[in-house]
Short mmCIF file of C-alpha atoms in Angstrom, two decimals:
data_model
loop_
_atom_site.label_atom_id
_atom_site.label_comp_id
_atom_site.label_asym_id
_atom_site.label_seq_id
_atom_site.Cartn_x
_atom_site.Cartn_y
_atom_site.Cartn_z
CA ASN A 1 0.00 0.00 0.00
CA PHE A 2 1.23 3.45 -0.94
CA LEU A 3 0.06 5.93 1.70
CA VAL A 4 0.13 9.68 1.09
CA THR A 5 -1.34 12.74 2.76
CA ASN A 6 -4.47 14.41 1.38
CA THR A 7 -2.41 17.25 -0.05
CA THR A 8 0.04 14.92 -1.71
CA SER A 9 -2.64 12.62 -3.09
CA THR A 10 -4.50 15.60 -4.54
CA SER A 11 -1.34 16.79 -6.28
CA LEU A 12 -0.50 13.32 -7.59
CA PHE A 13 -4.07 12.76 -8.79
CA ALA A 14 -4.05 16.09 -10.60
CA SER A 15 -0.79 15.13 -12.24
CA ILE A 16 -2.09 11.74 -13.34
CA VAL A 17 -5.46 12.82 -14.75
CA GLY A 18 -4.37 16.26 -15.91
CA CYS A 19 -7.04 17.94 -13.82
CA SER A 20 -7.05 21.73 -13.79
CA VAL A 21 -9.48 23.54 -11.48
CA ARG A 22 -9.05 27.29 -11.43
CA SER A 23 -10.88 29.83 -9.25
CA PHE A 24 -13.35 27.29 -7.88
CA SER A 25 -14.85 27.40 -4.42
CA PRO A 26 -17.65 25.39 -2.77
CA THR A 27 -19.82 28.50 -2.58
CA GLY A 28 -19.53 29.61 -6.17
CA LEU A 29 -18.25 28.73 -9.60
CA ALA A 30 -16.04 31.37 -11.17
CA PRO A 31 -16.25 31.97 -14.93
CA CYS A 32 -12.82 30.46 -15.51
CA ALA A 33 -13.39 27.16 -13.68
CA SER A 34 -12.51 24.19 -15.84
CA ILE A 35 -11.78 20.49 -15.60
CA GLY A 36 -9.83 18.30 -17.98
CA LEU A 37 -10.14 14.54 -17.65
CA CYS A 38 -9.15 12.04 -20.34
CA PRO A 39 -9.67 8.26 -20.25
CA ALA A 40 -6.65 5.99 -20.37
CA TYR A 41 -6.92 4.61 -23.87
CA GLY A 42 -3.96 4.04 -26.19
CA ARG A 43 -3.70 5.49 -29.68
CA GLY A 44 -1.70 2.60 -31.11
CA LYS A 45 1.31 4.01 -32.97
CA GLU A 46 2.70 7.08 -31.26
CA LYS A 47 5.79 9.15 -31.78
CA LYS A 48 8.50 8.72 -29.19
CA LYS A 49 8.80 11.73 -26.90
CA LYS A 50 11.31 12.60 -24.23
CA TYR A 51 9.81 12.19 -20.78
CA SER A 52 9.15 15.64 -19.37
CA GLY A 53 8.51 14.54 -15.79
CA LYS A 54 4.86 15.69 -16.00
CA PRO A 55 2.51 12.69 -16.17
CA SER A 56 -0.43 14.96 -17.00
CA THR A 57 1.19 15.71 -20.36
CA TYR A 58 1.04 12.04 -21.29
CA PHE A 59 -2.36 11.37 -19.74
CA LEU A 60 -3.98 14.22 -21.65
CA SER A 61 -2.38 12.67 -24.74
CA ILE A 62 -4.43 9.53 -23.92
CA THR A 63 -1.52 7.53 -22.53
CA PRO A 64 -2.50 4.17 -20.97
CA LEU A 65 -1.81 3.70 -17.28
CA TYR A 66 0.68 0.91 -17.94
CA ARG A 67 2.92 3.43 -19.71
CA LEU A 68 2.59 5.84 -16.81
CA GLU A 69 3.57 2.94 -14.54
CA GLU A 70 6.74 2.47 -16.58
CA GLN A 71 7.48 6.21 -16.59
CA PHE A 72 7.11 6.44 -12.80
CA ALA A 73 9.38 3.38 -12.44
CA ARG A 74 12.12 5.14 -14.41
CA GLN A 75 11.86 7.96 -11.87
CA GLY A 76 12.26 5.54 -8.97
CA LEU A 77 8.58 5.39 -7.97
CA ARG A 78 7.04 1.92 -7.76
CA LEU A 79 3.38 2.61 -8.56
CA THR A 80 1.35 -0.19 -10.12
CA ARG A 81 -1.30 0.50 -12.69
CA GLN A 82 -3.88 -0.82 -10.21
CA THR A 83 -2.84 1.90 -7.78
CA LEU A 84 -3.01 4.55 -10.50
CA ALA A 85 -6.43 3.30 -11.60
CA ASN A 86 -7.68 3.41 -8.02
CA TRP A 87 -6.47 6.99 -7.70
CA VAL A 88 -8.34 7.98 -10.86
CA VAL A 89 -11.56 6.41 -9.55
CA LEU A 90 -11.06 7.82 -6.07
CA GLY A 91 -10.32 11.30 -7.36
CA ALA A 92 -13.30 11.23 -9.71
CA THR A 93 -15.71 10.23 -6.94
CA ARG A 94 -14.19 12.29 -4.13
CA TRP A 95 -13.50 15.56 -5.94
CA LEU A 96 -14.64 15.66 -9.55
CA GLU A 97 -18.12 14.32 -8.79
CA ARG A 98 -18.75 17.29 -6.51
CA ILE A 99 -17.70 19.69 -9.23
CA TYR A 100 -19.88 17.81 -11.73
CA HIS A 101 -22.95 18.27 -9.51
CA ARG A 102 -22.10 21.95 -9.01
CA LEU A 103 -21.83 22.45 -12.76
CA HIS A 104 -25.14 20.61 -13.17
CA GLU A 105 -26.78 23.10 -10.83
CA GLU A 106 -25.35 25.98 -12.85
CA LEU A 107 -26.45 24.38 -16.13
CA LEU A 108 -30.09 24.20 -15.03
CA LYS A 109 -30.09 27.95 -14.32
CA ARG A 110 -29.28 28.85 -17.94
CA ARG A 111 -31.85 30.00 -20.48
CA TYR A 112 -30.46 28.12 -23.50
CA LEU A 113 -29.21 24.53 -23.55
CA HIS A 114 -28.28 21.94 -26.17
CA ALA A 115 -28.96 18.21 -25.78
CA ASP A 116 -27.95 15.20 -27.84
CA GLU A 117 -27.18 11.52 -27.40
CA THR A 118 -24.92 9.00 -29.08
CA THR A 119 -24.42 5.26 -28.92
CA LEU A 120 -21.44 3.42 -27.45
CA GLN A 121 -20.49 -0.04 -26.23
CA VAL A 122 -19.14 -0.78 -22.76
CA LEU A 123 -17.09 -3.93 -22.30
CA HIS A 124 -17.38 -6.09 -19.17
CA GLU A 125 -20.44 -4.26 -17.83
CA PRO A 126 -22.09 -6.37 -15.09
CA GLY A 127 -25.23 -8.13 -16.28
CA ARG A 128 -24.95 -6.98 -19.91
CA PRO A 129 -23.35 -8.55 -23.00
CA ALA A 130 -20.38 -6.77 -24.54
CA GLU A 131 -22.33 -6.05 -27.74
CA ALA A 132 -25.16 -4.28 -25.86
CA THR A 133 -25.82 -0.71 -26.98
CA SER A 134 -25.52 2.04 -24.38
CA TYR A 135 -25.95 5.80 -24.68
CA MET A 136 -23.92 8.83 -23.72
CA TRP A 137 -26.14 11.88 -23.32
CA LEU A 138 -24.58 15.30 -23.80
CA TYR A 139 -25.88 18.53 -22.28
CA ARG A 140 -24.22 21.79 -23.24
CA SER A 141 -24.84 25.41 -22.32
CA GLY A 142 -25.48 28.12 -24.88
CA GLN A 143 -23.70 31.43 -25.28
CA ASP A 144 -25.40 33.14 -22.34
CA GLY A 145 -22.52 32.50 -19.95
CA PRO A 146 -19.32 30.50 -19.39
CA PRO A 147 -19.49 27.22 -21.34
CA ILE A 148 -20.53 24.05 -19.52
CA VAL A 149 -20.48 20.58 -21.12
CA LEU A 150 -21.72 17.58 -19.13
CA PHE A 151 -22.04 13.90 -20.07
CA ASP A 152 -24.58 11.46 -18.62
CA TYR A 153 -24.06 7.74 -19.26
CA GLN A 154 -27.19 5.59 -19.48
CA GLU A 155 -27.89 2.05 -20.63
CA THR A 156 -30.91 3.05 -22.74
CA ARG A 157 -32.32 5.87 -24.88
CA SER A 158 -35.39 6.24 -22.68
CA LYS A 159 -37.12 9.63 -22.61
CA GLU A 160 -36.94 9.46 -18.82
CA HIS A 161 -33.21 10.22 -18.85
CA PRO A 162 -33.41 13.80 -20.23
CA LYS A 163 -36.52 14.43 -18.13
CA ARG A 164 -34.60 13.48 -15.01
CA PHE A 165 -31.38 15.28 -15.90
CA LEU A 166 -33.15 18.52 -16.91
CA GLU A 167 -35.61 18.59 -14.01
CA GLY A 168 -35.88 22.21 -12.90
CA PHE A 169 -34.68 23.68 -16.20
CA LYS A 170 -37.02 26.26 -17.72
CA GLY A 171 -35.82 27.66 -21.00
CA TYR A 172 -34.98 26.90 -24.62
CA LEU A 173 -33.58 23.46 -25.45
CA TYR A 174 -31.86 22.89 -28.81
CA VAL A 175 -32.47 19.31 -29.98
CA ASP A 176 -32.60 17.12 -33.07
CA GLY A 177 -35.71 15.24 -34.18
CA TYR A 178 -35.69 12.61 -31.42
CA SER A 179 -39.20 12.47 -29.92
CA GLY A 180 -37.86 11.60 -26.46
CA TYR A 181 -37.33 15.30 -25.75
CA ASN A 182 -40.97 16.20 -26.42
CA GLU A 183 -42.24 15.38 -22.93
CA ILE A 184 -39.77 17.47 -20.93
CA PRO A 185 -41.94 19.92 -18.94
CA ASP A 186 -41.48 23.70 -18.87
CA VAL A 187 -39.12 23.61 -21.86
CA LYS A 188 -39.38 25.24 -25.29
CA LEU A 189 -37.80 22.97 -27.89
CA VAL A 190 -35.74 24.63 -30.61
CA GLY A 191 -35.09 22.78 -33.87
CA CYS A 192 -31.53 22.41 -35.07
CA TRP A 193 -30.86 24.02 -38.45
CA ALA A 194 -27.49 22.31 -38.61
CA HIS A 195 -29.33 18.97 -38.76
CA ALA A 196 -31.78 20.29 -41.36
CA ARG A 197 -29.02 21.62 -43.57
CA ARG A 198 -26.99 18.41 -43.24
CA LYS A 199 -29.84 16.35 -44.70
CA PHE A 200 -30.04 18.54 -47.81
CA HIS A 201 -26.26 18.45 -48.06
CA GLU A 202 -26.33 14.65 -47.98
CA ALA A 203 -29.05 14.59 -50.64
CA HIS A 204 -27.00 16.96 -52.81
CA THR A 205 -23.72 15.03 -52.49
CA ALA A 206 -25.55 11.79 -53.33
CA LEU A 207 -26.22 13.14 -56.83
CA PRO A 208 -23.88 12.34 -59.72
CA ALA A 209 -21.07 14.89 -60.05
CA GLU A 210 -22.48 16.34 -63.28
CA GLU A 211 -25.86 16.99 -61.59
CA ARG A 212 -24.55 18.86 -58.55
CA LYS A 213 -24.05 22.16 -60.35
CA LYS A 214 -27.56 22.12 -61.78
CA PRO A 215 -30.52 23.76 -59.96
CA THR A 216 -31.78 20.46 -58.55
CA ALA A 217 -34.28 20.34 -55.70
CA ALA A 218 -31.56 19.16 -53.31
CA ARG A 219 -29.40 22.16 -54.19
CA ILE A 220 -32.33 24.58 -53.86
CA GLY A 221 -33.16 23.23 -50.38
CA LEU A 222 -29.50 23.54 -49.38
CA GLU A 223 -29.41 27.14 -50.62
CA TYR A 224 -32.44 28.05 -48.50
CA CYS A 225 -30.53 26.86 -45.42
CA ASN A 226 -27.40 28.68 -46.55
CA ARG A 227 -29.35 31.93 -46.87
CA LEU A 228 -30.46 31.66 -43.24
CA PHE A 229 -26.92 30.85 -42.13
CA LYS A 230 -25.56 33.84 -44.06
CA ILE A 231 -28.02 36.14 -42.28
CA GLU A 232 -26.97 34.75 -38.90
CA ARG A 233 -23.28 35.23 -39.65
CA ALA A 234 -23.94 38.85 -40.53
CA LEU A 235 -25.77 39.30 -37.21
CA LYS A 236 -23.07 37.63 -35.14
CA ASP A 237 -21.98 40.84 -33.40
CA ALA A 238 -25.43 42.49 -33.27
CA THR A 239 -27.22 43.21 -30.01
CA PRO A 240 -30.15 40.92 -29.12
CA GLU A 241 -32.58 43.70 -30.01
CA GLU A 242 -30.94 44.31 -33.38
CA ARG A 243 -30.75 40.58 -34.13
CA HIS A 244 -34.44 40.08 -33.30
CA ALA A 245 -35.49 42.97 -35.55
CA GLN A 246 -33.32 41.80 -38.45
CA ARG A 247 -34.64 38.26 -38.14
CA GLN A 248 -38.16 39.57 -38.61
CA ARG A 249 -37.08 41.62 -41.61
CA LEU A 250 -34.67 39.17 -43.28
CA SER A 251 -35.14 35.63 -41.95
CA ARG A 252 -38.92 35.44 -41.71
CA PRO A 253 -39.50 35.97 -45.47
CA VAL A 254 -36.93 33.25 -46.25
CA LEU A 255 -38.71 30.87 -43.87
CA ASP A 256 -42.12 31.58 -45.42
CA GLU A 257 -40.72 30.99 -48.91
CA PHE A 258 -38.90 27.85 -47.78
CA LEU A 259 -42.06 26.40 -46.17
CA ALA A 260 -44.09 26.89 -49.36
CA TRP A 261 -41.32 25.17 -51.32
CA LEU A 262 -41.17 22.26 -48.85
CA GLN A 263 -44.92 21.71 -49.07
CA GLU A 264 -44.72 21.67 -52.84
CA GLN A 265 -41.79 19.23 -52.83
CA SER A 266 -43.48 16.85 -50.36
CA GLU A 267 -46.03 15.97 -53.07
CA GLN A 268 -43.36 15.27 -55.68
CA VAL A 269 -40.42 13.48 -54.02
CA LEU A 270 -40.11 9.84 -53.01
CA PRO A 271 -40.53 9.72 -49.20
CA LYS A 272 -37.65 7.28 -48.66
CA SER A 273 -35.17 9.06 -50.94
CA ALA A 274 -32.45 11.28 -49.42
CA LEU A 275 -34.30 14.38 -50.65
CA GLY A 276 -37.63 13.04 -49.41
CA GLN A 277 -36.18 12.47 -45.94
CA ALA A 278 -34.72 15.99 -45.89
CA VAL A 279 -38.08 17.51 -46.84
CA SER A 280 -39.97 15.36 -44.31
CA TYR A 281 -37.51 16.24 -41.53
CA CYS A 282 -38.00 19.97 -42.05
CA LEU A 283 -41.80 19.74 -42.25
CA ASN A 284 -42.01 17.53 -39.15
CA GLN A 285 -39.72 19.87 -37.20
CA TRP A 286 -41.05 23.14 -38.62
CA THR A 287 -42.62 24.53 -35.44
CA LYS A 288 -39.31 23.96 -33.64
CA LEU A 289 -37.20 25.31 -36.51
CA ARG A 290 -39.11 28.64 -36.35
CA VAL A 291 -38.54 29.20 -32.63
CA PHE A 292 -35.31 31.16 -33.18
CA LEU A 293 -37.47 34.04 -34.48
CA GLU A 294 -38.92 34.63 -31.02
CA ASP A 295 -35.98 36.60 -29.67
CA GLY A 296 -32.52 37.85 -30.49
CA LEU A 297 -30.58 35.81 -27.96
CA SER A 298 -31.07 32.28 -29.26
CA LEU A 299 -28.68 31.46 -32.09
CA ILE A 300 -28.95 29.22 -35.13
CA PRO A 301 -26.21 26.59 -34.63
CA LEU A 302 -23.73 27.14 -37.44
CA SER A 303 -20.98 24.66 -38.34
CA GLU A 304 -19.35 23.51 -35.09
CA PRO A 305 -15.59 23.73 -34.45
CA PRO A 306 -13.82 20.34 -34.52
CA ARG A 307 -13.52 20.06 -30.72
CA LEU A 308 -17.32 20.33 -30.33
CA ARG A 309 -17.96 17.91 -33.20
CA ARG A 310 -15.80 15.41 -31.33
CA ILE A 311 -17.91 16.00 -28.21
#
């Protein structure tokens, strides 16, 4: 057994997991508070690097614990990977879990949130086969304050999970077309234009190369979305009042024209084709896609930076 004081164990844990907590106190969360925690998975082939003496550098580079064990051994410290793994779990439950719950409290106070979920597989999970599908739910704040991103692991895609996690939240929630979000109380659902545009983009790229430059229906639908995105980019630095007024003047006519076009296309396209699915998605989500007109604070999600796409 390797015994250390609380102060020492905190320092060692921070070094191992690369945890950085700045300006945080139990009574309040400062705007610059942040946590970095990376799982210990290997990348396969990696370039050889000179050991810097800072384990966090390697852990944040997704270095497996067995390599950290070897690096500590070269420094004269006999720490097994089991000990390192126990420190990660202990630190996560003793310190990081408290910060997670504090961030959750802050998240529920916001006016604008984003929610999404993705599938994953967990090996050696008690009572479940390795090929079972699990879900990682993501909840992210908007631009009305310091960014907060929280993950919530669940075994299913049940609608009860977002209802439980967002209990107490009263505001605008940006979502895709998953119906599981529809029963969250006291929440105004906002449709995601990034999803809508992506479906027309997929329908357009599915066309033969010689057809893509022609005024096909897929290209016309994509251009409607691009017009809305162009307006939003121009209003990026506008005040909420200015943005709301310009949306009524510029975006609303585009939406009215787009809706008429969608209704016309729905009678002509094959429902199961890529274009048909893009048209159906927009019509089914139309009341949510129009919500951004209600004020000047909510933003149409434009193309995400790579780090958020990875999230």
